[in-house]
Amino acid sequence: MGSITAVCFRAGHHFSKTPSLGIRLLKGLGVAGDGHMGETVKHRSRVRKDPTQPNLRQVHLIHAELFHELRAKGFAVKPGELGENITTSGVDLLALPTGTRLHLGASAVVEITGLRNPCIQIDNFQKGLMAATLDKDADGNLVRKAGIMSIVIAEGDVRPGDAVRVEFPTMPHRPLLPV
């Protein structure tokens, strides 16, 4: 079991989000008041391609351990600055399979849809940061470390200090792919 170290949201389309004392997750929509909330895609590039696509990126989660790794590489990144809604600690988010459900706090549940695909906006935030969020595994495959995306299955309030409980999907497990 892990925990939530920060929660963030921001109205409108902005790269970074503002830390908050709490957020409300709305079933099938995302974070109340957040610019990426909705049943259909909200990211501008995806809206241009097809505005009717389902929003598989309602809630963005990043593991706090990434910030420690980035700090060791000379980058100063705080919760919300990479656009995530929820920062966790103690859960290896990147190792979870697609369809995993994360129980957040007393009642909220999100289902993981895939990986965040880092974009050039990360370099616009801090030069060289995008490369620092990418790596290669032992087989030479690209590893994206900029967090995971999810949809809201059960609504509820989420606050720093709340527990994160992992519920794995039925087998066979599918690896996370960019969404």
mmCIF file of C-alpha atoms in Angstrom:
data_model
loop_
_atom_site.group_PDB
_atom_site.id
_atom_site.type_symbol
_atom_site.label_atom_id
_atom_site.label_comp_id
_atom_site.label_asym_id
_atom_site.label_seq_id
_atom_site.Cartn_x
_atom_site.Cartn_y
_atom_site.Cartn_z
ATOM 1 C CA MET A 1 0.000 0.000 0.000
ATOM 2 C CA GLY A 2 1.228 3.460 -0.874
ATOM 3 C CA SER A 3 0.115 6.972 -0.119
ATOM 4 C CA ILE A 4 -0.775 10.243 -1.781
ATOM 5 C CA THR A 5 1.801 12.977 -1.260
ATOM 6 C CA ALA A 6 0.094 15.760 -3.264
ATOM 7 C CA VAL A 7 -3.043 16.551 -5.260
ATOM 8 C CA CYS A 8 -3.305 19.250 -7.921
ATOM 9 C CA PHE A 9 -5.728 20.737 -10.429
ATOM 10 C CA ARG A 10 -6.085 23.817 -12.592
ATOM 11 C CA ALA A 11 -8.895 25.214 -14.713
ATOM 12 C CA GLY A 12 -8.079 25.819 -18.376
ATOM 13 C CA HIS A 13 -5.305 24.413 -20.511
ATOM 14 C CA HIS A 14 -1.979 24.867 -18.742
ATOM 15 C CA PHE A 15 1.061 22.645 -18.483
ATOM 16 C CA SER A 16 1.437 22.785 -14.700
ATOM 17 C CA LYS A 17 -1.281 22.342 -12.092
ATOM 18 C CA THR A 18 -1.712 24.010 -8.708
ATOM 19 C CA PRO A 19 -1.270 22.012 -5.494
ATOM 20 C CA SER A 20 -4.419 21.805 -3.372
ATOM 21 C CA LEU A 21 -5.521 20.547 0.028
ATOM 22 C CA GLY A 22 -7.934 18.197 -1.739
ATOM 23 C CA ILE A 23 -9.540 17.315 -5.068
ATOM 24 C CA ARG A 24 -12.854 15.704 -5.974
ATOM 25 C CA LEU A 25 -12.833 12.889 -8.543
ATOM 26 C CA LEU A 26 -16.043 12.668 -10.580
ATOM 27 C CA LYS A 27 -17.045 9.315 -12.098
ATOM 28 C CA GLY A 28 -16.431 9.208 -15.851
ATOM 29 C CA LEU A 29 -15.166 12.796 -15.912
ATOM 30 C CA GLY A 30 -11.974 13.323 -13.925
ATOM 31 C CA VAL A 31 -10.946 15.998 -11.433
ATOM 32 C CA ALA A 32 -13.650 18.570 -10.647
ATOM 33 C CA GLY A 33 -12.604 21.981 -11.970
ATOM 34 C CA ASP A 34 -9.593 20.676 -13.915
ATOM 35 C CA GLY A 35 -9.014 21.700 -17.521
ATOM 36 C CA HIS A 36 -8.740 18.051 -18.612
ATOM 37 C CA MET A 37 -12.055 16.978 -17.053
ATOM 38 C CA GLY A 38 -14.603 15.417 -19.395
ATOM 39 C CA GLU A 39 -15.897 12.296 -21.099
ATOM 40 C CA THR A 40 -14.139 13.127 -24.386
ATOM 41 C CA VAL A 41 -10.525 14.146 -25.040
ATOM 42 C CA LYS A 42 -9.400 17.563 -23.803
ATOM 43 C CA HIS A 43 -5.776 17.688 -24.923
ATOM 44 C CA ARG A 44 -5.707 20.164 -27.793
ATOM 45 C CA SER A 45 -3.732 17.990 -30.220
ATOM 46 C CA ARG A 46 -6.127 15.082 -29.666
ATOM 47 C CA VAL A 47 -9.201 17.301 -29.989
ATOM 48 C CA ARG A 48 -7.913 18.502 -33.399
ATOM 49 C CA LYS A 49 -7.600 14.884 -34.585
ATOM 50 C CA ASP A 50 -10.964 13.647 -33.270
ATOM 51 C CA PRO A 51 -12.919 15.504 -30.560
ATOM 52 C CA THR A 52 -15.235 12.507 -30.047
ATOM 53 C CA GLN A 53 -12.482 10.185 -28.716
ATOM 54 C CA PRO A 54 -13.053 8.979 -25.143
ATOM 55 C CA ASN A 55 -10.954 10.771 -22.543
ATOM 56 C CA LEU A 56 -8.546 8.086 -21.311
ATOM 57 C CA ARG A 57 -6.482 10.806 -19.603
ATOM 58 C CA GLN A 58 -8.936 12.072 -16.978
ATOM 59 C CA VAL A 59 -6.511 11.751 -14.051
ATOM 60 C CA HIS A 60 -2.714 11.907 -14.387
ATOM 61 C CA LEU A 61 -0.620 10.268 -11.645
ATOM 62 C CA ILE A 62 3.138 10.524 -11.056
ATOM 63 C CA HIS A 63 5.233 8.720 -8.475
ATOM 64 C CA ALA A 64 7.145 11.055 -6.106
ATOM 65 C CA GLU A 65 10.174 8.814 -6.568
ATOM 66 C CA LEU A 66 10.537 10.332 -10.071
ATOM 67 C CA PHE A 67 11.096 13.765 -8.519
ATOM 68 C CA HIS A 68 13.943 12.337 -6.402
ATOM 69 C CA GLU A 69 15.479 10.771 -9.517
ATOM 70 C CA LEU A 70 15.169 14.047 -11.439
ATOM 71 C CA ARG A 71 16.668 16.007 -8.531
ATOM 72 C CA ALA A 72 19.723 13.717 -8.690
ATOM 73 C CA LYS A 73 20.037 14.695 -12.376
ATOM 74 C CA GLY A 74 19.979 18.412 -11.535
ATOM 75 C CA PHE A 75 16.292 19.217 -12.103
ATOM 76 C CA ALA A 76 14.041 20.827 -9.512
ATOM 77 C CA VAL A 77 10.478 19.554 -9.997
ATOM 78 C CA LYS A 78 7.654 19.829 -7.477
ATOM 79 C CA PRO A 79 4.227 18.161 -7.428
ATOM 80 C CA GLY A 80 1.884 19.500 -10.098
ATOM 81 C CA GLU A 81 4.623 21.053 -12.201
ATOM 82 C CA LEU A 82 4.583 18.207 -14.761
ATOM 83 C CA GLY A 83 0.800 18.469 -15.036
ATOM 84 C CA GLU A 84 -0.149 15.583 -12.774
ATOM 85 C CA ASN A 85 -3.255 15.573 -10.617
ATOM 86 C CA ILE A 86 -2.019 13.064 -8.039
ATOM 87 C CA THR A 87 1.479 12.401 -6.749
ATOM 88 C CA THR A 88 1.942 9.027 -5.047
ATOM 89 C CA SER A 89 4.654 7.438 -2.970
ATOM 90 C CA GLY A 90 5.397 3.769 -2.364
ATOM 91 C CA VAL A 91 3.634 2.371 -5.463
ATOM 92 C CA ASP A 92 5.582 1.440 -8.597
ATOM 93 C CA LEU A 93 3.039 3.017 -10.947
ATOM 94 C CA LEU A 94 5.018 2.248 -14.110
ATOM 95 C CA ALA A 95 5.077 -1.494 -13.340
ATOM 96 C CA LEU A 96 1.288 -1.805 -13.007
ATOM 97 C CA PRO A 97 -0.665 -3.417 -15.854
ATOM 98 C CA THR A 98 -3.371 -1.718 -17.891
ATOM 99 C CA GLY A 99 -6.720 -1.998 -16.136
ATOM 100 C CA THR A 100 -5.282 -1.885 -12.620
ATOM 101 C CA ARG A 101 -7.575 -0.046 -10.231
ATOM 102 C CA LEU A 102 -6.178 2.304 -7.637
ATOM 103 C CA HIS A 103 -8.341 2.909 -4.583
ATOM 104 C CA LEU A 104 -7.588 6.437 -3.411
ATOM 105 C CA GLY A 105 -8.651 7.600 0.028
ATOM 106 C CA ALA A 106 -12.027 6.529 1.403
ATOM 107 C CA SER A 107 -13.997 6.003 -1.814
ATOM 108 C CA ALA A 108 -12.357 7.188 -5.050
ATOM 109 C CA VAL A 109 -11.215 4.596 -7.610
ATOM 110 C CA VAL A 110 -9.342 5.183 -10.861
ATOM 111 C CA GLU A 111 -8.558 2.612 -13.555
ATOM 112 C CA ILE A 112 -5.208 2.870 -15.308
ATOM 113 C CA THR A 113 -5.516 3.323 -19.068
ATOM 114 C CA GLY A 114 -1.851 3.727 -19.991
ATOM 115 C CA LEU A 115 1.336 5.744 -19.878
ATOM 116 C CA ARG A 116 1.735 9.459 -20.318
ATOM 117 C CA ASN A 117 3.770 10.057 -23.441
ATOM 118 C CA PRO A 118 6.192 12.896 -22.602
ATOM 119 C CA CYS A 119 5.968 15.820 -25.013
ATOM 120 C CA ILE A 120 8.007 18.895 -25.873
ATOM 121 C CA GLN A 121 6.116 20.927 -23.256
ATOM 122 C CA ILE A 122 8.289 19.201 -20.640
ATOM 123 C CA ASP A 123 11.390 20.728 -22.280
ATOM 124 C CA ASN A 124 9.639 24.092 -22.472
ATOM 125 C CA PHE A 125 9.196 23.842 -18.684
ATOM 126 C CA GLN A 126 12.883 22.936 -18.075
ATOM 127 C CA LYS A 127 15.356 22.402 -20.900
ATOM 128 C CA GLY A 128 16.516 18.767 -21.067
ATOM 129 C CA LEU A 129 13.786 17.511 -18.726
ATOM 130 C CA MET A 130 12.006 15.440 -21.373
ATOM 131 C CA ALA A 131 15.107 13.329 -21.972
ATOM 132 C CA ALA A 132 15.469 12.898 -18.209
ATOM 133 C CA THR A 133 11.958 11.381 -18.065
ATOM 134 C CA LEU A 134 12.881 8.801 -20.709
ATOM 135 C CA ASP A 135 15.137 5.783 -20.355
ATOM 136 C CA LYS A 136 15.914 2.428 -22.002
ATOM 137 C CA ASP A 137 15.340 -0.989 -20.469
ATOM 138 C CA ALA A 138 17.788 -3.908 -20.667
ATOM 139 C CA ASP A 139 16.430 -4.809 -24.132
ATOM 140 C CA GLY A 140 16.793 -1.258 -25.464
ATOM 141 C CA ASN A 141 13.071 -0.472 -25.336
ATOM 142 C CA LEU A 142 11.984 3.064 -24.512
ATOM 143 C CA VAL A 143 10.796 3.566 -20.920
ATOM 144 C CA ARG A 144 8.477 6.504 -20.323
ATOM 145 C CA LYS A 145 8.661 7.708 -16.705
ATOM 146 C CA ALA A 146 6.381 10.786 -16.804
ATOM 147 C CA GLY A 147 3.483 9.025 -15.105
ATOM 148 C CA ILE A 148 0.339 7.135 -15.893
ATOM 149 C CA MET A 149 -3.139 8.100 -17.042
ATOM 150 C CA SER A 150 -6.469 6.881 -15.718
ATOM 151 C CA ILE A 151 -10.230 7.244 -15.752
ATOM 152 C CA VAL A 152 -12.481 7.678 -12.720
ATOM 153 C CA ILE A 153 -14.504 4.545 -11.856
ATOM 154 C CA ALA A 154 -15.833 5.704 -8.452
ATOM 155 C CA GLU A 155 -15.941 9.267 -7.255
ATOM 156 C CA GLY A 156 -14.668 10.669 -4.025
ATOM 157 C CA ASP A 157 -12.444 13.193 -2.319
ATOM 158 C CA VAL A 158 -8.683 12.693 -2.393
ATOM 159 C CA ARG A 159 -6.174 14.432 -0.130
ATOM 160 C CA PRO A 160 -2.457 14.284 0.659
ATOM 161 C CA GLY A 161 -1.853 11.549 3.213
ATOM 162 C CA ASP A 162 -4.634 9.320 1.880
ATOM 163 C CA ALA A 163 -3.815 5.670 1.244
ATOM 164 C CA VAL A 164 -3.409 4.124 -2.214
ATOM 165 C CA ARG A 165 -4.507 0.500 -2.527
ATOM 166 C CA VAL A 166 -3.752 -1.472 -5.697
ATOM 167 C CA GLU A 167 -6.305 -3.875 -7.215
ATOM 168 C CA PHE A 168 -4.875 -5.895 -10.092
ATOM 169 C CA PRO A 169 -7.018 -6.834 -13.107
ATOM 170 C CA THR A 170 -7.674 -10.442 -14.042
ATOM 171 C CA MET A 171 -4.974 -12.282 -15.944
ATOM 172 C CA PRO A 172 -3.501 -12.101 -18.475
ATOM 173 C CA HIS A 173 -2.050 -8.699 -17.611
ATOM 174 C CA ARG A 174 -1.495 -6.192 -20.417
ATOM 175 C CA PRO A 175 1.539 -3.873 -20.194
ATOM 176 C CA LEU A 176 1.057 -0.119 -20.102
ATOM 177 C CA LEU A 177 1.228 1.606 -23.480
ATOM 178 C CA PRO A 178 1.105 5.349 -24.204
ATOM 179 C CA VAL A 179 -2.415 6.844 -24.382
#
